[in-house]
């Protein structure tokens, strides 16, 4: 196998992996394709254990309703007595901070309206349920940061510059590589 063959195999594998994840796991907007997921965590004010009794189940329902209204998709959620975890898929029109603001703002208002007698002993100010901060991490379906970094950093090294060039290379016998035969990543 020549050096060119090795490079072509590496480039084709990277392209195939990224195409698989971006095509099959992406959502469509009017002018975009995206796969954006965030792991969000926030806590009640003073990290008090107020999310007990019927509140956790109701909070899950509220968060699902908010997600539907704002065209978000909750993939997973868990309500602990002193914090909330939500894994959410979003469109690019919402920043992570905006998503948290929406979830916390609406859920705080609704929970205080429905459970004020239960929450009142734990809430310092009547209008505040959640602490100001939050935790956010982006989540991937499998195209790791290293694979994407490698794919982007090798764009100019490719022997093909257009989709037609790539199709010609595939037709000439460079398409026999497995989808998940991942290349080594340079460090």
mmCIF file with all atom_site columns, C-alpha atoms in Angstrom:
data_model
loop_
_atom_site.group_PDB
_atom_site.id
_atom_site.type_symbol
_atom_site.label_atom_id
_atom_site.label_alt_id
_atom_site.label_comp_id
_atom_site.label_asym_id
_atom_site.label_entity_id
_atom_site.label_seq_id
_atom_site.pdbx_PDB_ins_code
_atom_site.Cartn_x
_atom_site.Cartn_y
_atom_site.Cartn_z
_atom_site.occupancy
_atom_site.B_iso_or_equiv
_atom_site.pdbx_formal_charge
_atom_site.auth_seq_id
_atom_site.auth_comp_id
_atom_site.auth_asym_id
_atom_site.auth_atom_id
_atom_site.pdbx_PDB_model_num
ATOM 1   C CA . UNK A 1 1   ? 0.000   0.000  0.000  1.00 0.00 ? 1   UNK A CA 1
ATOM 2   C CA . UNK A 1 2   ? 1.480   3.336  -1.026 1.00 0.00 ? 2   UNK A CA 1
ATOM 3   C CA . UNK A 1 3   ? 1.530   6.507  1.027  1.00 0.00 ? 3   UNK A CA 1
ATOM 4   C CA . UNK A 1 4   ? -1.229  7.958  -1.175 1.00 0.00 ? 4   UNK A CA 1
ATOM 5   C CA . UNK A 1 5   ? -3.364  4.854  -0.594 1.00 0.00 ? 5   UNK A CA 1
ATOM 6   C CA . UNK A 1 6   ? -2.872  5.193  3.165  1.00 0.00 ? 6   UNK A CA 1
ATOM 7   C CA . UNK A 1 7   ? -3.799  8.890  3.096  1.00 0.00 ? 7   UNK A CA 1
ATOM 8   C CA . UNK A 1 8   ? -6.852  8.217  0.955  1.00 0.00 ? 8   UNK A CA 1
ATOM 9   C CA . UNK A 1 9   ? -7.955  5.457  3.307  1.00 0.00 ? 9   UNK A CA 1
ATOM 10  C CA . UNK A 1 10  ? -7.555  7.788  6.282  1.00 0.00 ? 10  UNK A CA 1
ATOM 11  C CA . UNK A 1 11  ? -9.460  10.640 4.601  1.00 0.00 ? 11  UNK A CA 1
ATOM 12  C CA . UNK A 1 12  ? -12.239 8.371  3.380  1.00 0.00 ? 12  UNK A CA 1
ATOM 13  C CA . UNK A 1 13  ? -12.669 6.821  6.808  1.00 0.00 ? 13  UNK A CA 1
ATOM 14  C CA . UNK A 1 14  ? -12.859 10.234 8.466  1.00 0.00 ? 14  UNK A CA 1
ATOM 15  C CA . UNK A 1 15  ? -15.396 11.435 5.919  1.00 0.00 ? 15  UNK A CA 1
ATOM 16  C CA . UNK A 1 16  ? -17.482 8.266  6.275  1.00 0.00 ? 16  UNK A CA 1
ATOM 17  C CA . UNK A 1 17  ? -17.553 8.490  10.075 1.00 0.00 ? 17  UNK A CA 1
ATOM 18  C CA . UNK A 1 18  ? -18.534 12.151 10.056 1.00 0.00 ? 18  UNK A CA 1
ATOM 19  C CA . UNK A 1 19  ? -21.098 11.621 7.300  1.00 0.00 ? 19  UNK A CA 1
ATOM 20  C CA . UNK A 1 20  ? -22.653 8.758  9.272  1.00 0.00 ? 20  UNK A CA 1
ATOM 21  C CA . UNK A 1 21  ? -23.018 10.795 12.456 1.00 0.00 ? 21  UNK A CA 1
ATOM 22  C CA . UNK A 1 22  ? -24.039 14.061 10.827 1.00 0.00 ? 22  UNK A CA 1
ATOM 23  C CA . UNK A 1 23  ? -26.487 12.560 8.317  1.00 0.00 ? 23  UNK A CA 1
ATOM 24  C CA . UNK A 1 24  ? -28.147 9.925  10.467 1.00 0.00 ? 24  UNK A CA 1
ATOM 25  C CA . UNK A 1 25  ? -28.166 11.737 13.793 1.00 0.00 ? 25  UNK A CA 1
ATOM 26  C CA . UNK A 1 26  ? -28.904 15.290 12.710 1.00 0.00 ? 26  UNK A CA 1
ATOM 27  C CA . UNK A 1 27  ? -32.083 17.339 12.811 1.00 0.00 ? 27  UNK A CA 1
ATOM 28  C CA . UNK A 1 28  ? -33.148 19.611 10.004 1.00 0.00 ? 28  UNK A CA 1
ATOM 29  C CA . UNK A 1 29  ? -34.088 23.250 10.191 1.00 0.00 ? 29  UNK A CA 1
ATOM 30  C CA . UNK A 1 30  ? -35.134 25.534 7.363  1.00 0.00 ? 30  UNK A CA 1
ATOM 31  C CA . UNK A 1 31  ? -31.512 26.245 6.460  1.00 0.00 ? 31  UNK A CA 1
ATOM 32  C CA . UNK A 1 32  ? -29.429 23.940 8.635  1.00 0.00 ? 32  UNK A CA 1
ATOM 33  C CA . UNK A 1 33  ? -28.671 20.414 9.746  1.00 0.00 ? 33  UNK A CA 1
ATOM 34  C CA . UNK A 1 34  ? -27.614 20.066 13.327 1.00 0.00 ? 34  UNK A CA 1
ATOM 35  C CA . UNK A 1 35  ? -27.004 17.679 16.171 1.00 0.00 ? 35  UNK A CA 1
ATOM 36  C CA . UNK A 1 36  ? -26.667 19.764 19.323 1.00 0.00 ? 36  UNK A CA 1
ATOM 37  C CA . UNK A 1 37  ? -27.113 18.163 22.715 1.00 0.00 ? 37  UNK A CA 1
ATOM 38  C CA . UNK A 1 38  ? -26.461 19.604 26.165 1.00 0.00 ? 38  UNK A CA 1
ATOM 39  C CA . UNK A 1 39  ? -26.245 18.057 29.607 1.00 0.00 ? 39  UNK A CA 1
ATOM 40  C CA . UNK A 1 40  ? -27.710 20.671 31.958 1.00 0.00 ? 40  UNK A CA 1
ATOM 41  C CA . UNK A 1 41  ? -27.667 20.660 35.756 1.00 0.00 ? 41  UNK A CA 1
ATOM 42  C CA . UNK A 1 42  ? -29.109 23.258 38.118 1.00 0.00 ? 42  UNK A CA 1
ATOM 43  C CA . UNK A 1 43  ? -29.956 23.422 41.805 1.00 0.00 ? 43  UNK A CA 1
ATOM 44  C CA . UNK A 1 44  ? -32.580 24.982 44.076 1.00 0.00 ? 44  UNK A CA 1
ATOM 45  C CA . UNK A 1 45  ? -31.536 28.129 45.937 1.00 0.00 ? 45  UNK A CA 1
ATOM 46  C CA . UNK A 1 46  ? -29.058 27.224 48.705 1.00 0.00 ? 46  UNK A CA 1
ATOM 47  C CA . UNK A 1 47  ? -29.135 23.634 47.395 1.00 0.00 ? 47  UNK A CA 1
ATOM 48  C CA . UNK A 1 48  ? -32.039 22.878 49.674 1.00 0.00 ? 48  UNK A CA 1
ATOM 49  C CA . UNK A 1 49  ? -33.622 19.448 49.304 1.00 0.00 ? 49  UNK A CA 1
ATOM 50  C CA . UNK A 1 50  ? -37.004 20.752 48.171 1.00 0.00 ? 50  UNK A CA 1
ATOM 51  C CA . UNK A 1 51  ? -37.560 18.533 45.126 1.00 0.00 ? 51  UNK A CA 1
ATOM 52  C CA . UNK A 1 52  ? -39.395 15.793 47.023 1.00 0.00 ? 52  UNK A CA 1
ATOM 53  C CA . UNK A 1 53  ? -42.882 14.323 47.258 1.00 0.00 ? 53  UNK A CA 1
ATOM 54  C CA . UNK A 1 54  ? -44.982 15.064 44.180 1.00 0.00 ? 54  UNK A CA 1
ATOM 55  C CA . UNK A 1 55  ? -42.675 17.847 42.964 1.00 0.00 ? 55  UNK A CA 1
ATOM 56  C CA . UNK A 1 56  ? -40.213 15.673 40.968 1.00 0.00 ? 56  UNK A CA 1
ATOM 57  C CA . UNK A 1 57  ? -42.920 14.051 38.859 1.00 0.00 ? 57  UNK A CA 1
ATOM 58  C CA . UNK A 1 58  ? -44.632 17.380 38.246 1.00 0.00 ? 58  UNK A CA 1
ATOM 59  C CA . UNK A 1 59  ? -41.305 19.047 37.391 1.00 0.00 ? 59  UNK A CA 1
ATOM 60  C CA . UNK A 1 60  ? -40.645 16.349 34.780 1.00 0.00 ? 60  UNK A CA 1
ATOM 61  C CA . UNK A 1 61  ? -44.053 17.065 33.223 1.00 0.00 ? 61  UNK A CA 1
ATOM 62  C CA . UNK A 1 62  ? -43.389 20.800 33.263 1.00 0.00 ? 62  UNK A CA 1
ATOM 63  C CA . UNK A 1 63  ? -39.973 20.383 31.620 1.00 0.00 ? 63  UNK A CA 1
ATOM 64  C CA . UNK A 1 64  ? -41.471 18.120 28.928 1.00 0.00 ? 64  UNK A CA 1
ATOM 65  C CA . UNK A 1 65  ? -44.151 20.732 28.231 1.00 0.00 ? 65  UNK A CA 1
ATOM 66  C CA . UNK A 1 66  ? -41.565 23.509 28.015 1.00 0.00 ? 66  UNK A CA 1
ATOM 67  C CA . UNK A 1 67  ? -39.452 21.406 25.657 1.00 0.00 ? 67  UNK A CA 1
ATOM 68  C CA . UNK A 1 68  ? -42.418 20.776 23.380 1.00 0.00 ? 68  UNK A CA 1
ATOM 69  C CA . UNK A 1 69  ? -43.372 24.461 23.333 1.00 0.00 ? 69  UNK A CA 1
ATOM 70  C CA . UNK A 1 70  ? -39.829 25.562 22.437 1.00 0.00 ? 70  UNK A CA 1
ATOM 71  C CA . UNK A 1 71  ? -39.126 22.685 20.008 1.00 0.00 ? 71  UNK A CA 1
ATOM 72  C CA . UNK A 1 72  ? -36.502 21.105 22.254 1.00 0.00 ? 72  UNK A CA 1
ATOM 73  C CA . UNK A 1 73  ? -36.196 17.375 22.787 1.00 0.00 ? 73  UNK A CA 1
ATOM 74  C CA . UNK A 1 74  ? -35.528 15.994 26.248 1.00 0.00 ? 74  UNK A CA 1
ATOM 75  C CA . UNK A 1 75  ? -33.513 12.812 25.821 1.00 0.00 ? 75  UNK A CA 1
ATOM 76  C CA . UNK A 1 76  ? -33.166 12.088 29.545 1.00 0.00 ? 76  UNK A CA 1
ATOM 77  C CA . UNK A 1 77  ? -33.947 13.821 32.814 1.00 0.00 ? 77  UNK A CA 1
ATOM 78  C CA . UNK A 1 78  ? -33.622 13.040 36.487 1.00 0.00 ? 78  UNK A CA 1
ATOM 79  C CA . UNK A 1 79  ? -34.848 15.049 39.425 1.00 0.00 ? 79  UNK A CA 1
ATOM 80  C CA . UNK A 1 80  ? -32.870 14.601 42.648 1.00 0.00 ? 80  UNK A CA 1
ATOM 81  C CA . UNK A 1 81  ? -33.929 16.210 45.953 1.00 0.00 ? 81  UNK A CA 1
ATOM 82  C CA . UNK A 1 82  ? -31.299 18.950 45.559 1.00 0.00 ? 82  UNK A CA 1
ATOM 83  C CA . UNK A 1 83  ? -30.590 19.189 41.816 1.00 0.00 ? 83  UNK A CA 1
ATOM 84  C CA . UNK A 1 84  ? -31.955 18.609 38.308 1.00 0.00 ? 84  UNK A CA 1
ATOM 85  C CA . UNK A 1 85  ? -30.278 16.809 35.369 1.00 0.00 ? 85  UNK A CA 1
ATOM 86  C CA . UNK A 1 86  ? -31.567 17.274 31.812 1.00 0.00 ? 86  UNK A CA 1
ATOM 87  C CA . UNK A 1 87  ? -30.067 15.963 28.572 1.00 0.00 ? 87  UNK A CA 1
ATOM 88  C CA . UNK A 1 88  ? -31.638 18.070 25.842 1.00 0.00 ? 88  UNK A CA 1
ATOM 89  C CA . UNK A 1 89  ? -31.329 18.296 22.070 1.00 0.00 ? 89  UNK A CA 1
ATOM 90  C CA . UNK A 1 90  ? -31.721 21.817 20.701 1.00 0.00 ? 90  UNK A CA 1
ATOM 91  C CA . UNK A 1 91  ? -31.614 23.793 17.502 1.00 0.00 ? 91  UNK A CA 1
ATOM 92  C CA . UNK A 1 92  ? -28.867 26.354 16.884 1.00 0.00 ? 92  UNK A CA 1
ATOM 93  C CA . UNK A 1 93  ? -31.291 29.206 17.555 1.00 0.00 ? 93  UNK A CA 1
ATOM 94  C CA . UNK A 1 94  ? -31.007 28.566 21.310 1.00 0.00 ? 94  UNK A CA 1
ATOM 95  C CA . UNK A 1 95  ? -27.806 29.075 23.268 1.00 0.00 ? 95  UNK A CA 1
ATOM 96  C CA . UNK A 1 96  ? -27.261 26.835 26.309 1.00 0.00 ? 96  UNK A CA 1
ATOM 97  C CA . UNK A 1 97  ? -27.815 29.815 28.620 1.00 0.00 ? 97  UNK A CA 1
ATOM 98  C CA . UNK A 1 98  ? -31.136 30.608 26.900 1.00 0.00 ? 98  UNK A CA 1
ATOM 99  C CA . UNK A 1 99  ? -32.302 26.993 27.283 1.00 0.00 ? 99  UNK A CA 1
ATOM 100 C CA . UNK A 1 100 ? -31.475 27.055 31.000 1.00 0.00 ? 100 UNK A CA 1
ATOM 101 C CA . UNK A 1 101 ? -33.200 30.432 31.379 1.00 0.00 ? 101 UNK A CA 1
ATOM 102 C CA . UNK A 1 102 ? -36.338 29.060 29.722 1.00 0.00 ? 102 UNK A CA 1
ATOM 103 C CA . UNK A 1 103 ? -36.396 25.834 31.778 1.00 0.00 ? 103 UNK A CA 1
ATOM 104 C CA . UNK A 1 104 ? -35.634 27.505 35.108 1.00 0.00 ? 104 UNK A CA 1
ATOM 105 C CA . UNK A 1 105 ? -37.843 30.556 34.628 1.00 0.00 ? 105 UNK A CA 1
ATOM 106 C CA . UNK A 1 106 ? -41.015 28.784 33.584 1.00 0.00 ? 106 UNK A CA 1
ATOM 107 C CA . UNK A 1 107 ? -40.608 25.802 35.924 1.00 0.00 ? 107 UNK A CA 1
ATOM 108 C CA . UNK A 1 108 ? -39.936 28.078 38.908 1.00 0.00 ? 108 UNK A CA 1
ATOM 109 C CA . UNK A 1 109 ? -43.108 30.064 38.291 1.00 0.00 ? 109 UNK A CA 1
ATOM 110 C CA . UNK A 1 110 ? -45.254 26.959 37.780 1.00 0.00 ? 110 UNK A CA 1
ATOM 111 C CA . UNK A 1 111 ? -43.860 25.030 40.763 1.00 0.00 ? 111 UNK A CA 1
ATOM 112 C CA . UNK A 1 112 ? -44.290 28.037 43.067 1.00 0.00 ? 112 UNK A CA 1
ATOM 113 C CA . UNK A 1 113 ? -47.902 28.447 41.911 1.00 0.00 ? 113 UNK A CA 1
ATOM 114 C CA . UNK A 1 114 ? -48.713 24.763 42.475 1.00 0.00 ? 114 UNK A CA 1
ATOM 115 C CA . UNK A 1 115 ? -46.580 23.904 45.536 1.00 0.00 ? 115 UNK A CA 1
ATOM 116 C CA . UNK A 1 116 ? -46.125 27.183 47.435 1.00 0.00 ? 116 UNK A CA 1
ATOM 117 C CA . UNK A 1 117 ? -47.196 25.791 50.854 1.00 0.00 ? 117 UNK A CA 1
ATOM 118 C CA . UNK A 1 118 ? -44.649 22.964 50.523 1.00 0.00 ? 118 UNK A CA 1
ATOM 119 C CA . UNK A 1 119 ? -41.883 25.214 49.135 1.00 0.00 ? 119 UNK A CA 1
ATOM 120 C CA . UNK A 1 120 ? -42.406 28.334 51.270 1.00 0.00 ? 120 UNK A CA 1
ATOM 121 C CA . UNK A 1 121 ? -40.380 27.167 54.315 1.00 0.00 ? 121 UNK A CA 1
ATOM 122 C CA . UNK A 1 122 ? -37.363 26.587 52.064 1.00 0.00 ? 122 UNK A CA 1
ATOM 123 C CA . UNK A 1 123 ? -37.545 29.619 49.799 1.00 0.00 ? 123 UNK A CA 1
ATOM 124 C CA . UNK A 1 124 ? -35.790 32.730 51.065 1.00 0.00 ? 124 UNK A CA 1
ATOM 125 C CA . UNK A 1 125 ? -37.515 35.120 48.678 1.00 0.00 ? 125 UNK A CA 1
ATOM 126 C CA . UNK A 1 126 ? -40.960 34.189 47.427 1.00 0.00 ? 126 UNK A CA 1
ATOM 127 C CA . UNK A 1 127 ? -40.003 34.743 43.777 1.00 0.00 ? 127 UNK A CA 1
ATOM 128 C CA . UNK A 1 128 ? -36.866 32.585 43.789 1.00 0.00 ? 128 UNK A CA 1
ATOM 129 C CA . UNK A 1 129 ? -36.755 28.792 43.552 1.00 0.00 ? 129 UNK A CA 1
ATOM 130 C CA . UNK A 1 130 ? -33.555 28.111 41.592 1.00 0.00 ? 130 UNK A CA 1
ATOM 131 C CA . UNK A 1 131 ? -29.997 29.221 42.319 1.00 0.00 ? 131 UNK A CA 1
ATOM 132 C CA . UNK A 1 132 ? -28.469 31.582 39.756 1.00 0.00 ? 132 UNK A CA 1
ATOM 133 C CA . UNK A 1 133 ? -25.856 29.245 38.273 1.00 0.00 ? 133 UNK A CA 1
ATOM 134 C CA . UNK A 1 134 ? -25.956 26.067 36.235 1.00 0.00 ? 134 UNK A CA 1
ATOM 135 C CA . UNK A 1 135 ? -23.676 23.448 34.689 1.00 0.00 ? 135 UNK A CA 1
ATOM 136 C CA . UNK A 1 136 ? -23.632 22.715 30.952 1.00 0.00 ? 136 UNK A CA 1
ATOM 137 C CA . UNK A 1 137 ? -21.627 20.296 28.814 1.00 0.00 ? 137 UNK A CA 1
ATOM 138 C CA . UNK A 1 138 ? -22.040 19.563 25.133 1.00 0.00 ? 138 UNK A CA 1
ATOM 139 C CA . UNK A 1 139 ? -22.672 15.919 24.296 1.00 0.00 ? 139 UNK A CA 1
ATOM 140 C CA . UNK A 1 140 ? -21.818 13.995 21.127 1.00 0.00 ? 140 UNK A CA 1
ATOM 141 C CA . UNK A 1 141 ? -23.318 10.914 19.517 1.00 0.00 ? 141 UNK A CA 1
ATOM 142 C CA . UNK A 1 142 ? -19.922 9.503  18.690 1.00 0.00 ? 142 UNK A CA 1
ATOM 143 C CA . UNK A 1 143 ? -17.898 11.739 16.408 1.00 0.00 ? 143 UNK A CA 1
ATOM 144 C CA . UNK A 1 144 ? -15.378 12.632 19.081 1.00 0.00 ? 144 UNK A CA 1
ATOM 145 C CA . UNK A 1 145 ? -13.591 15.923 19.338 1.00 0.00 ? 145 UNK A CA 1
ATOM 146 C CA . UNK A 1 146 ? -10.403 14.268 18.115 1.00 0.00 ? 146 UNK A CA 1
ATOM 147 C CA . UNK A 1 147 ? -12.059 12.801 15.007 1.00 0.00 ? 147 UNK A CA 1
ATOM 148 C CA . UNK A 1 148 ? -13.650 16.136 14.107 1.00 0.00 ? 148 UNK A CA 1
ATOM 149 C CA . UNK A 1 149 ? -10.406 18.018 14.809 1.00 0.00 ? 149 UNK A CA 1
ATOM 150 C CA . UNK A 1 150 ? -8.480  15.613 12.568 1.00 0.00 ? 150 UNK A CA 1
ATOM 151 C CA . UNK A 1 151 ? -11.060 15.890 9.804  1.00 0.00 ? 151 UNK A CA 1
ATOM 152 C CA . UNK A 1 152 ? -10.975 19.685 9.881  1.00 0.00 ? 152 UNK A CA 1
ATOM 153 C CA . UNK A 1 153 ? -7.192  20.001 10.177 1.00 0.00 ? 153 UNK A CA 1
ATOM 154 C CA . UNK A 1 154 ? -6.621  17.755 7.137  1.00 0.00 ? 154 UNK A CA 1
ATOM 155 C CA . UNK A 1 155 ? -9.033  19.514 4.776  1.00 0.00 ? 155 UNK A CA 1
ATOM 156 C CA . UNK A 1 156 ? -6.270  21.138 2.698  1.00 0.00 ? 156 UNK A CA 1
ATOM 157 C CA . UNK A 1 157 ? -4.243  17.909 2.492  1.00 0.00 ? 157 UNK A CA 1
ATOM 158 C CA . UNK A 1 158 ? -6.963  15.982 0.658  1.00 0.00 ? 158 UNK A CA 1
ATOM 159 C CA . UNK A 1 159 ? -6.326  14.776 -2.857 1.00 0.00 ? 159 UNK A CA 1
ATOM 160 C CA . UNK A 1 160 ? -9.919  15.691 -3.696 1.00 0.00 ? 160 UNK A CA 1
ATOM 161 C CA . UNK A 1 161 ? -11.379 19.179 -3.472 1.00 0.00 ? 161 UNK A CA 1
ATOM 162 C CA . UNK A 1 162 ? -14.965 18.675 -4.651 1.00 0.00 ? 162 UNK A CA 1
ATOM 163 C CA . UNK A 1 163 ? -17.595 15.950 -4.207 1.00 0.00 ? 163 UNK A CA 1
ATOM 164 C CA . UNK A 1 164 ? -17.020 14.936 -7.844 1.00 0.00 ? 164 UNK A CA 1
ATOM 165 C CA . UNK A 1 165 ? -13.317 14.350 -7.154 1.00 0.00 ? 165 UNK A CA 1
ATOM 166 C CA . UNK A 1 166 ? -14.239 12.155 -4.182 1.00 0.00 ? 166 UNK A CA 1
ATOM 167 C CA . UNK A 1 167 ? -16.743 10.159 -6.262 1.00 0.00 ? 167 UNK A CA 1
ATOM 168 C CA . UNK A 1 168 ? -14.073 9.601  -8.933 1.00 0.00 ? 168 UNK A CA 1
ATOM 169 C CA . UNK A 1 169 ? -11.681 8.293  -6.274 1.00 0.00 ? 169 UNK A CA 1
ATOM 170 C CA . UNK A 1 170 ? -14.381 5.979  -4.919 1.00 0.00 ? 170 UNK A CA 1
ATOM 171 C CA . UNK A 1 171 ? -15.104 4.681  -8.424 1.00 0.00 ? 171 UNK A CA 1
ATOM 172 C CA . UNK A 1 172 ? -11.411 3.961  -8.953 1.00 0.00 ? 172 UNK A CA 1
ATOM 173 C CA . UNK A 1 173 ? -11.276 1.510  -6.024 1.00 0.00 ? 173 UNK A CA 1
ATOM 174 C CA . UNK A 1 174 ? -10.775 3.577  -2.890 1.00 0.00 ? 174 UNK A CA 1
ATOM 175 C CA . UNK A 1 175 ? -14.135 2.669  -1.351 1.00 0.00 ? 175 UNK A CA 1
ATOM 176 C CA . UNK A 1 176 ? -13.356 -0.717 0.171  1.00 0.00 ? 176 UNK A CA 1
ATOM 177 C CA . UNK A 1 177 ? -12.814 0.569  3.706  1.00 0.00 ? 177 UNK A CA 1
ATOM 178 C CA . UNK A 1 178 ? -15.010 -0.222 6.658  1.00 0.00 ? 178 UNK A CA 1
ATOM 179 C CA . UNK A 1 179 ? -17.071 2.538  8.186  1.00 0.00 ? 179 UNK A CA 1
ATOM 180 C CA . UNK A 1 180 ? -15.740 2.099  11.718 1.00 0.00 ? 180 UNK A CA 1
ATOM 181 C CA . UNK A 1 181 ? -12.151 1.249  10.844 1.00 0.00 ? 181 UNK A CA 1
ATOM 182 C CA . UNK A 1 182 ? -11.128 4.465  12.575 1.00 0.00 ? 182 UNK A CA 1
ATOM 183 C CA . UNK A 1 183 ? -7.760  5.998  11.739 1.00 0.00 ? 183 UNK A CA 1
ATOM 184 C CA . UNK A 1 184 ? -5.097  6.770  14.282 1.00 0.00 ? 184 UNK A CA 1
ATOM 185 C CA . UNK A 1 185 ? -5.356  10.333 15.452 1.00 0.00 ? 185 UNK A CA 1
ATOM 186 C CA . UNK A 1 186 ? -2.269  12.540 15.435 1.00 0.00 ? 186 UNK A CA 1
ATOM 187 C CA . UNK A 1 187 ? -1.487  14.228 18.732 1.00 0.00 ? 187 UNK A CA 1
#
